[in-house]
Amino acid sequence: MSAVAYYPGCALKSIDLAYDVSSVAVCRELGLSLEEIRGYNCCGIGELKSDGDVAYVLPTRILALAEGQNLGEVMAPCSVCYGELARAQSVLAQDAARRGRVNGMLQAAGERPYTREVKVRHLLEYLYREAGPEKVAAQVRQPLKGLRVAPYYGCLYTRPGWFTQAGRDPALDNPERPHFMADLLDAAGATVVDHPNQVSCCGGRNVVQDEEGTALLDYRILSGAKEEGAQVLALICPKCSGALDINQTKAIARHGEGARLPVVYLTQLLGLAFGLGRGQLRLGDMESGAAALLQASGFRS
Amino acid sequence: MAVKGEGIVERSLVEDDHILEQEKLIIEGVDVSGRWNTFLAPRVQEDYTPSLEAEVRALGVGENIRRCWQCGMCTASCTANSVYPDFNPRHFIYLVKLGDVQRLAKLADVVWRCVGCYKCSQRCPREVNPAEVMEAIGVIVHRRWGERVAREEQVGTGAYKKQIYGTGRLNLATLMAADLRGLGRQRELLSAEQMRIGMKMFRDSRLFHTLRLGRAPGWSRLRRVLEEHRRSREEVHP
Amino acid sequence: MSEAVLIIGGGPAGLAAAASLADLGVEAVLVEKEPELGGTPKKYAYSKLVPDLRPAQETLAPLVQRVQGREGLRVLTDARPTAVSGKAGDFKVRLAGPAGEEELSAGAIIVATGFEHFDARRDTKYGYGIYPDVVDIRDMERMLSEPQLKRPSDGQVPQRVGFILCVGSRDRMVGNTYCSRVCCSVCCVQAIEVKEKNPSAEVYIFYMDIRTYGLLENLYWEAQEEHGVLFVKGRVGEILPRDGQLMVKGEDTLLRGPFEVPFDLMVLASGMEPGEGTVQVAELLNLAREPNGFLAPRDSHTAPLEAAVEGVFLAGADLAPKFSDDAVAEGAGAAVRAAAFLRSRAGR
Ligand SMILES: Cc1cc2nc3c(=O)[nH]c(=O)nc-3n(C[C@H](O)[C@H](O)[C@H](O)COP(=O)(O)OP(=O)(O)OC[C@H]3O[C@@H](n4cnc5c(N)ncnc54)[C@H](O)[C@@H]3O)c2cc1C
Ligand code: SF4
């Protein structure tokens, strides 16, 4: 199978290293080959949108780099990066004038322009379509038996559908009722917990600016999953992790113990089921007690 | 001193800032302080200002605002509205379209509460992309009534932009430090919790990785181009 | 050269066309892909009809009767065209029916292939197809044809019923930007029927605007004035199950704020789309379609019932969403245009 360009972004190379190493390791186990984009930049993290065309330059540079490495697809595990790339990809595909202006800026800086169409994919959809539940099940050495996991998809993995094509392209997940993560967790032997806020927002964008609002949103998600019997919440985005894992203490401080729930990345759970080692899972990096819970439940990494 | 608007019949029907009343006022030697000089601001919409919508559209990111037909799907789906009842994207759009500057000014510190979850844009039947229209309205609000916007937001947005434009990379650790410094809360950086996380990240090597993030290769040239472009935009819409 | 007219589609429009041709003494063949004549209202067992609340059965029966046992008119059900060649005056049409394939000649063709209901599963936020008590107006027609209205999940009589207008219509997100035209009036009628069957039921219609155009305005007034149906201005964003009921979340734009209200039954006013049969015939005959996929007339001012392809005439809901009175009128109109066309050629 031909390689896909891997765009980890900034968070995965620093605080969220666990998501990077576990994503890479899980893909390797599933026989999916990734080629990291060289010399990449920040996607813009949604904070530059009001600066006009400039906002498109950052993600477009990434698409152009992938093109330069002769790769037709970019895969991002971070939902924010994915959203920014998908936005640039879809807008520029329809707006030739804007594409010209954006490429003009890239070229003025001696960068390569974006000339072809590069497909943008989220890690979860990539795992689901390129491997899928059957291949995942085939790799399981340590089934996650008895572990009650609440999948949490968040926002930009599918939204809005006219950037991502979710809801239009049948290969993609359902934007209102996604199920790809649930299916993969089920294949890994976990008990999937249905809960009300799987596509609600964690408030990650305003973690620092608006602690109070974020804490309330996080409380709703965490307590909602817990009330349905979840022992752990599975994520696919480092921004969500910033809110739900790192800042969980703030939700607990304001709204009580209902918000206490270990949080992990999907790829950490899949890696655990595949029998991967500590260095590839980095469960200890998570702040909300996932490592202790998984150990106490008898899973070994 | 009497309570503001004390003499008004059905006082509860009148919004506070519609009552114009000087605590101390002497006109031609006559003391008309307090209720003796009470006026009510008109409650009737007396004019429309179409230029506000034009301003939003010119930002590019709000270009589809004209499509809105006020159905309420965005607000029905809104995350921020569920936390802040005054955050109503449909209503903001209406205010901008009518050019109701007074009402919008009152909501200056609410507009930025959008969490960017795109539920509205997912469901909006007209593909207005309300999530991004809110970005545009946010810019207008910052321009006109920046001082009314919470400091946290002003500092936060500035810190993001400074770092991304400056280095082409996002370093969450330094970003947070810059944020807290900007808010005069640098002492929190030395809190027991932060120290614990710092030590943990030192031990598990993440601190090392974070320090290594640095700048994107060749960024200084791109930075110049981007900043020039931003400047030219600001000249058009100061 | 053939003197016969082929009519594709046995709904109100096709039936009217066939009866009119028989009245004019023009030879005709009517093909309908379903086992029964009567079109979509028959297939989905519509209950009472706009504009006068008469039972569908009562209004469809005479339309069907008028094509039965008529001289010079052949009626084929369970049949559809599979290939067309030739041109105006001498079309060669291959038909596949229960008795196998056959080929026939036609001088002119009337396309009356109608519409399909929007599949509300495509608008995933409302959970149609997942929650049994979220139904659409098509299901509701069938449910209202029963003596008592019962909700699908447990057979209970629903006490609080809500309608959501404009599902699958006027929505870029689902790809349909047109108004389906009938749904506002249909929902008013269905709301009235709910109240007639169970006067203690509460009925709410969530709307952006009410398009009971022309003379149909009286249905809107009647629902409000005589039956106490309540109209709530705003959109519903999602429906979630909660404690055996449906939690309906939206914004009431007049109250300027969100609502979360429990309902027993929610009805989605799913609109009209050109159906698979229309698409198929458009491809067979090379017919132009307007941007939403409906068949496009040659000139909507001077030749609204004629296709750009010579010898092909159009009638009914395959042209645009419409009520069956319009479809019937167009069927008769297309029959006259087709007969006139054949006569002018014979005279030449
Ligand atoms: C929920 C709802 C309620 C309604 N209620 C009312 C009402 O109360 N009163 C009213 O006047 N109108 C009502 N209408 C509108 C009414 O249904 C239409 O106006 C009417 O059915 C249009 O008639 P038609 O013949 O053009 O199309 P249809 O009724 O759709 O008939 C077309 C026929 O063509 C057949 N066909 C399609 N393709 C082919 C093919 N390739 N080969 C052979 N056969 C084919 C189909 O099987 C079908 O039988 C309602 C519509 C909806 C959606
Ligand atoms: S959902 Fe779209 S059309 Fe409806 S009020 Fe919001 S922005 Fe306007």
JSON list of C-alpha atoms in Angstrom, two decimals, chain A residues 161-162 166 168 174-177, chain C residues 124-125 127 130-131 172-173 239:
[
{"chain": "A", "resi": 161, "resn": "GLY", "atom": "CA", "xyz": [-19.40, 18.65, 6.59]},
{"chain": "A", "resi": 162, "resn": "TRP", "atom": "CA", "xyz": [-18.80, 21.04, 3.76]},
{"chain": "A", "resi": 166, "resn": "ALA", "atom": "CA", "xyz": [-18.61, 14.06, 6.18]},
{"chain": "A", "resi": 168, "resn": "ARG", "atom": "CA", "xyz": [-21.62, 13.67, 1.79]},
{"chain": "A", "resi": 174, "resn": "ASN", "atom": "CA", "xyz": [-21.57, 10.29, 10.26]},
{"chain": "A", "resi": 175, "resn": "PRO", "atom": "CA", "xyz": [-21.24, 13.89, 11.49]},
{"chain": "A", "resi": 176, "resn": "GLU", "atom": "CA", "xyz": [-24.15, 13.68, 13.92]},
{"chain": "A", "resi": 177, "resn": "ARG", "atom": "CA", "xyz": [-23.76, 10.09, 15.07]},
{"chain": "C", "resi": 124, "resn": "THR", "atom": "CA", "xyz": [-29.01, 12.74, 10.45]},
{"chain": "C", "resi": 125, "resn": "LYS", "atom": "CA", "xyz": [-29.58, 15.26, 13.23]},
{"chain": "C", "resi": 127, "resn": "GLY", "atom": "CA", "xyz": [-32.50, 10.49, 14.19]},
{"chain": "C", "resi": 130, "resn": "ILE", "atom": "CA", "xyz": [-33.12, 5.34, 14.58]},
{"chain": "C", "resi": 131, "resn": "TYR", "atom": "CA", "xyz": [-35.84, 6.53, 16.95]},
{"chain": "C", "resi": 172, "resn": "ARG", "atom": "CA", "xyz": [-27.94, 23.58, 1.28]},
{"chain": "C", "resi": 173, "resn": "MET", "atom": "CA", "xyz": [-26.56, 21.07, 3.73]},
{"chain": "C", "resi": 239, "resn": "ILE", "atom": "CA", "xyz": [-33.92, 15.21, 18.85]}
]
